[in-house]
Tab-separated table of C-alpha atoms in Angstrom:
chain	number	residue	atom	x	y	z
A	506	UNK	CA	60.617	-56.692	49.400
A	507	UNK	CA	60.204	-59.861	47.451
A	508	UNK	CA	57.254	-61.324	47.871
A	509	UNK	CA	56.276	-65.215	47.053
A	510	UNK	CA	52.930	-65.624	45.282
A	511	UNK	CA	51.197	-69.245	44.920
A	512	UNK	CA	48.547	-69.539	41.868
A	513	UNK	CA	46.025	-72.592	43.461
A	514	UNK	CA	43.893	-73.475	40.555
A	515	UNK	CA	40.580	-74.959	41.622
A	516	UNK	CA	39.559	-77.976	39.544
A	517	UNK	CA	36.733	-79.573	39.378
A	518	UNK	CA	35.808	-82.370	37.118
A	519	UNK	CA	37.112	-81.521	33.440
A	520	UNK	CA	36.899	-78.310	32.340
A	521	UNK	CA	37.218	-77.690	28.695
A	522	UNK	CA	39.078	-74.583	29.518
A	523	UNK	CA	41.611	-75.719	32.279
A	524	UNK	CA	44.389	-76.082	29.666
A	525	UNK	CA	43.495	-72.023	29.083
A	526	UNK	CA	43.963	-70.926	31.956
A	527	UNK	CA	47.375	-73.001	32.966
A	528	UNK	CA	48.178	-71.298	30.350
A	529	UNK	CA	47.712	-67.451	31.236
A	530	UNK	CA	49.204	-68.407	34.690
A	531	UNK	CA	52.513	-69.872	32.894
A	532	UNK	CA	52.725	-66.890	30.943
A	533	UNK	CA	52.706	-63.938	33.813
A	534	UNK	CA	55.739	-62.141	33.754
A	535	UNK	CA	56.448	-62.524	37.100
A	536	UNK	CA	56.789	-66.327	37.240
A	537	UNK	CA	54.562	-67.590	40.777
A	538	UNK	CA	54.212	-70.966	41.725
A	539	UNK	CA	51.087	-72.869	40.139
A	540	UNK	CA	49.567	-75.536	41.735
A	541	UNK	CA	46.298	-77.705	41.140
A	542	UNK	CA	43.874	-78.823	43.663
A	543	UNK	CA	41.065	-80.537	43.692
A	544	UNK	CA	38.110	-82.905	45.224
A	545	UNK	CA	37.013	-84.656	42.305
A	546	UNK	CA	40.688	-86.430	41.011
A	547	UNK	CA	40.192	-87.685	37.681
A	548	UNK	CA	43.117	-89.202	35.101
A	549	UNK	CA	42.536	-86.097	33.354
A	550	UNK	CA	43.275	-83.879	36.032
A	551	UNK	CA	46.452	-86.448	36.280
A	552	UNK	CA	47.097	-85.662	32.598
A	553	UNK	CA	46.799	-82.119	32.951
A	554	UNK	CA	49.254	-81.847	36.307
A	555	UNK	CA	51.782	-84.103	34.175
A	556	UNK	CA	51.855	-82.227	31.077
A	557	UNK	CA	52.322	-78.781	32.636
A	558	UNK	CA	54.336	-80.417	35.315
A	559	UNK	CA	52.169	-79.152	38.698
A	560	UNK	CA	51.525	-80.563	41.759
A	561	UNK	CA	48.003	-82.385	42.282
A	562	UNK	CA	46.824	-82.061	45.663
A	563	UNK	CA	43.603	-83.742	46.561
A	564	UNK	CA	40.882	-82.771	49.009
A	565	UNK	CA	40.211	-86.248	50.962
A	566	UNK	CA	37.140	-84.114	52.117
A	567	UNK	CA	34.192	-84.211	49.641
A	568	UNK	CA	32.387	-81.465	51.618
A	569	UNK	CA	31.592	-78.166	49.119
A	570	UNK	CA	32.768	-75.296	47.666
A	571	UNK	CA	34.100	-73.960	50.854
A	572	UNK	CA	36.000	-77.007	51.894
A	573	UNK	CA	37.749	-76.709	48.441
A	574	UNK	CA	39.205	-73.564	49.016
A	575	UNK	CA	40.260	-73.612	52.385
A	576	UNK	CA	42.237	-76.704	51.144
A	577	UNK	CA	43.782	-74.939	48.274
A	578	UNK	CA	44.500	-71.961	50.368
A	579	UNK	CA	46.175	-74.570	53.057
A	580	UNK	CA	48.379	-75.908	50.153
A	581	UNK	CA	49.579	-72.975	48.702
A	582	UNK	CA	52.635	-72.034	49.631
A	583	UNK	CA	52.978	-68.657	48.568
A	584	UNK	CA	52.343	-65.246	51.188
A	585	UNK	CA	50.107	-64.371	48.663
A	586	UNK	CA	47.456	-66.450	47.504
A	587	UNK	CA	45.450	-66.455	44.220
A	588	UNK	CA	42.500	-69.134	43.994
A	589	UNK	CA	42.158	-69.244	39.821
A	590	UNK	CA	38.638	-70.146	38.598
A	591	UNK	CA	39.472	-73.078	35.933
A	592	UNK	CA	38.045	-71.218	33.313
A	593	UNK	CA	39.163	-67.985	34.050
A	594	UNK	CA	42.129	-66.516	32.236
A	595	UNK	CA	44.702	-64.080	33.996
A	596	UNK	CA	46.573	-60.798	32.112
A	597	UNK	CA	49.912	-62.052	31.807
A	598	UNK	CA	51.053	-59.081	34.344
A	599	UNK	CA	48.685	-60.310	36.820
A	600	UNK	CA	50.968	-62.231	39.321
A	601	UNK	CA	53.384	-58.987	38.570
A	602	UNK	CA	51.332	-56.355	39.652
A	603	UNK	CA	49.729	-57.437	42.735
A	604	UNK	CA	53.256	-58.807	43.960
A	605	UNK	CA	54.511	-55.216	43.562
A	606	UNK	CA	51.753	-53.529	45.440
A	607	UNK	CA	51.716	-55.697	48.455
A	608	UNK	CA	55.277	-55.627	48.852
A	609	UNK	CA	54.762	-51.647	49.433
A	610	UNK	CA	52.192	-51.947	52.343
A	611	UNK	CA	52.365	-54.291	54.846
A	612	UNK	CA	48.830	-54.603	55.768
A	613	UNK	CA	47.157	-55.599	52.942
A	614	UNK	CA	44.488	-58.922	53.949
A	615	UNK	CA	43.393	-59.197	49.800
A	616	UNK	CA	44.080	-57.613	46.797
A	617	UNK	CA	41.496	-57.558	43.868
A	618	UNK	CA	41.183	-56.055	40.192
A	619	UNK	CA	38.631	-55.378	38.418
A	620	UNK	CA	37.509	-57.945	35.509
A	621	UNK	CA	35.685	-58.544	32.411
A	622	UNK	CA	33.041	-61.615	30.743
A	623	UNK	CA	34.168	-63.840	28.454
A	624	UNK	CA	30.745	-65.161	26.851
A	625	UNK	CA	30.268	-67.530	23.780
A	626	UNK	CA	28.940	-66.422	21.126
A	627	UNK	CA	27.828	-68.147	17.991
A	628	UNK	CA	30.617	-70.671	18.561
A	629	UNK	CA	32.646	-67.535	19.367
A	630	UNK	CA	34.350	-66.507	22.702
A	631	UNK	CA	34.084	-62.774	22.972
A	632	UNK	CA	34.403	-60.238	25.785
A	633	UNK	CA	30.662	-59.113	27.102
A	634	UNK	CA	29.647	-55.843	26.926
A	635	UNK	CA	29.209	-53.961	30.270
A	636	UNK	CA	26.217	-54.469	31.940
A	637	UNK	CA	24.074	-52.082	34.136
A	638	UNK	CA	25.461	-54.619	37.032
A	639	UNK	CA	28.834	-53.881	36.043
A	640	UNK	CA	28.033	-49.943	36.384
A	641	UNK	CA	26.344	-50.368	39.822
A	642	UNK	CA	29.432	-52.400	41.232
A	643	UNK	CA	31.753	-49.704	40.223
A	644	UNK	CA	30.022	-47.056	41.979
A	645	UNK	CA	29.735	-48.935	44.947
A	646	UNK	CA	33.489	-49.360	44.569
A	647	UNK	CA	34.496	-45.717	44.059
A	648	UNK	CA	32.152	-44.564	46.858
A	649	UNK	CA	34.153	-46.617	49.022
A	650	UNK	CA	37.808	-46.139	47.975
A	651	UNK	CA	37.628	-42.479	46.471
A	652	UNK	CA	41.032	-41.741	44.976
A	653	UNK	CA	42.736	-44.520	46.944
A	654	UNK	CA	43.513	-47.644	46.183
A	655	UNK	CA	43.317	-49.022	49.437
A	656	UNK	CA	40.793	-48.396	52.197
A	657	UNK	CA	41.761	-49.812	55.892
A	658	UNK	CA	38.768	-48.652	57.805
A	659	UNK	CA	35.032	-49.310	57.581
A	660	UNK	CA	35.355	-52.115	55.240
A	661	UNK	CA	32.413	-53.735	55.390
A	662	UNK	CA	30.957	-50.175	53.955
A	663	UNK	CA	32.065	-51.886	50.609
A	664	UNK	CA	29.846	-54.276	51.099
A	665	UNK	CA	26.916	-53.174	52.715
A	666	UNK	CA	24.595	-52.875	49.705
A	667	UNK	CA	26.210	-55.841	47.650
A	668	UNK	CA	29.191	-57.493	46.646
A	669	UNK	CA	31.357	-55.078	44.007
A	670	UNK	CA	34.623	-57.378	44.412
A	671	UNK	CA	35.029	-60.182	41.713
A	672	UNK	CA	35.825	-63.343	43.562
A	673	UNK	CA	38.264	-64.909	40.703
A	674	UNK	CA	40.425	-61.706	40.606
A	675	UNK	CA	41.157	-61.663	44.367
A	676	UNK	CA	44.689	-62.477	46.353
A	677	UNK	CA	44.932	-63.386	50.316
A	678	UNK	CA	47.577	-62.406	51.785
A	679	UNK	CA	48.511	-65.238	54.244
A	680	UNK	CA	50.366	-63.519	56.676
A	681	UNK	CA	47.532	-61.285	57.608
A	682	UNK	CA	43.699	-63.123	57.007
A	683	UNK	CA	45.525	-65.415	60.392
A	684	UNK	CA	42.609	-67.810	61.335
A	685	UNK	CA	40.533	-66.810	58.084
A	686	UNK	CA	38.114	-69.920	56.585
A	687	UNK	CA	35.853	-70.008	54.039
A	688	UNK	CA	31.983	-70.496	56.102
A	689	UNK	CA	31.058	-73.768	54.722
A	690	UNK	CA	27.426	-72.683	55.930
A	691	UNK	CA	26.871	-71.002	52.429
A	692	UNK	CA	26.075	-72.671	49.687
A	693	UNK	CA	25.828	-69.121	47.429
A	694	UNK	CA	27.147	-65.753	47.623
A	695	UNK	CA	30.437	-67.534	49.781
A	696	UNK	CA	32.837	-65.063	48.361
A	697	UNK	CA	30.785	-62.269	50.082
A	698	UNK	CA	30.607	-63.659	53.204
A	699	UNK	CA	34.307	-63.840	53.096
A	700	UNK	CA	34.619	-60.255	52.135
A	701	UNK	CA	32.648	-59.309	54.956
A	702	UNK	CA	34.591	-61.706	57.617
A	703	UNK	CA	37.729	-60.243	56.758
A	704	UNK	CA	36.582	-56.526	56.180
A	705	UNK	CA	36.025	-57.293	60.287
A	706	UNK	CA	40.094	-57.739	60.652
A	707	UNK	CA	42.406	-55.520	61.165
A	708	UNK	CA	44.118	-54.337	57.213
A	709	UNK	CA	43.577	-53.007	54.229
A	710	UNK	CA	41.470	-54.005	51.167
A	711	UNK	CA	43.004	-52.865	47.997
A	712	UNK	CA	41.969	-52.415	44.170
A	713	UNK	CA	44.190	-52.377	41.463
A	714	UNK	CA	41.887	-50.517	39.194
A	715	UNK	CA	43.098	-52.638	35.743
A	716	UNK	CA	41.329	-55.475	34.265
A	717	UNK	CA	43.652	-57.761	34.942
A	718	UNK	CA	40.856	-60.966	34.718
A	719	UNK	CA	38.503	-62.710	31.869
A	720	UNK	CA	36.090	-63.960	33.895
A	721	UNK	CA	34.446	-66.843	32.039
A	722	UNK	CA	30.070	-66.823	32.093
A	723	UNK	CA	27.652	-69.544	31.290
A	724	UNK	CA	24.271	-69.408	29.971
């Protein structure tokens, strides 16, 4: 069953690293839609949408994090729904792989990988070692999903003692999250919240256990 998948980049102000991460998303091997939105329009988010030739949508609301991406998930118009971090850069079979996997269940509310850091260094961008937080989130993942990839009961198990699931590497699936918002209560730790609200819905949660994201970190 073909499934149609919408990449909604968030973008905010001018990222140096936009341009990077169009980039990954234009090279998937299975081609999704890309779109931009943002709350903070600039002429070089114009630029940007011209010379990769995407649609700029523009939050009227300047109201936070969470009104951002309940806007971009509004606009895209994909089943499946991939908010991409500006900075972040996607495995070119990123848009492939979860496409395949939730066309072959039918429950699926999101669809996450796992990830890596992309740190500078030196004037260097390098991948960042593994950290003792990257160790802890992976047990708390395997003591949840065992030798599944998908877990459809007691979710919010998952969750209980932290937040294992990397926000940027995450896909909704439309047709299932329903009613689903971001709380725009939270100023921090948003993504969990939203973890937990859905782990409350009917569905499955499922991990693709590749690295299919560079997840860029600051200092």
């Amino acid at each position: 069953m073909e499934i149609r998948h919408t990449f909604a980049v968030l973008a905010y102000k001018e990222s140096p690293h936009l341009q990077d991460c169009i980039d990954s998303l234009k090279k998937q091997s299975a081609p999704s839609e890309i779109i931009l939105c943002t709350s903070t329009p600039s002429a070089f988010l114009e630029n940007i949408a011209s010379r990769n030739n995407l649609e700029l949508f523009v939050n009227p609301e300047r109201a936070g994090i969470a009104s951002d991406w309940n806007f971009a998930l509004r606009k895209a118009g994909g089943d499946l729904v991939t908010l991409a971090h500006q900075d972040d850069i996607y495995a070119p079979t990123y848009a492939e792989e979860i496409s395949q996997t939730a066309g072959s269940q039918e429950d699926i509310l999101i669809l996450f990988s796992d990830y890596d850091e992309l740190v500078c260094k030196n004037d260097q961008t390098c991948i960042r070692q593994k950290s003792l937080n990257f160790f802890i989130k992976n047990i708390l993942l395997k003591a949840s999903f065992g030798k599944k990839t998908n877990i459809s009961r007691n979710k919010h198990r998952l969750l209980a003692l932290g937040n294992p699931i990397g926000c940027p590497t995450v896909t909704f699936n439309k047709k299932n999250i329903s009613d689903f918002k971001f709380d725009a209560s939270f100023s921090i730790n948003m993504d969990w919240k939203a973890w937990m609200d859905l782990a409350r819905k009917e569905g499955s949660f499922v991990w693709l256990r590749k690295t299919l994201v560079s997840h860029r970190i600051y200092a």
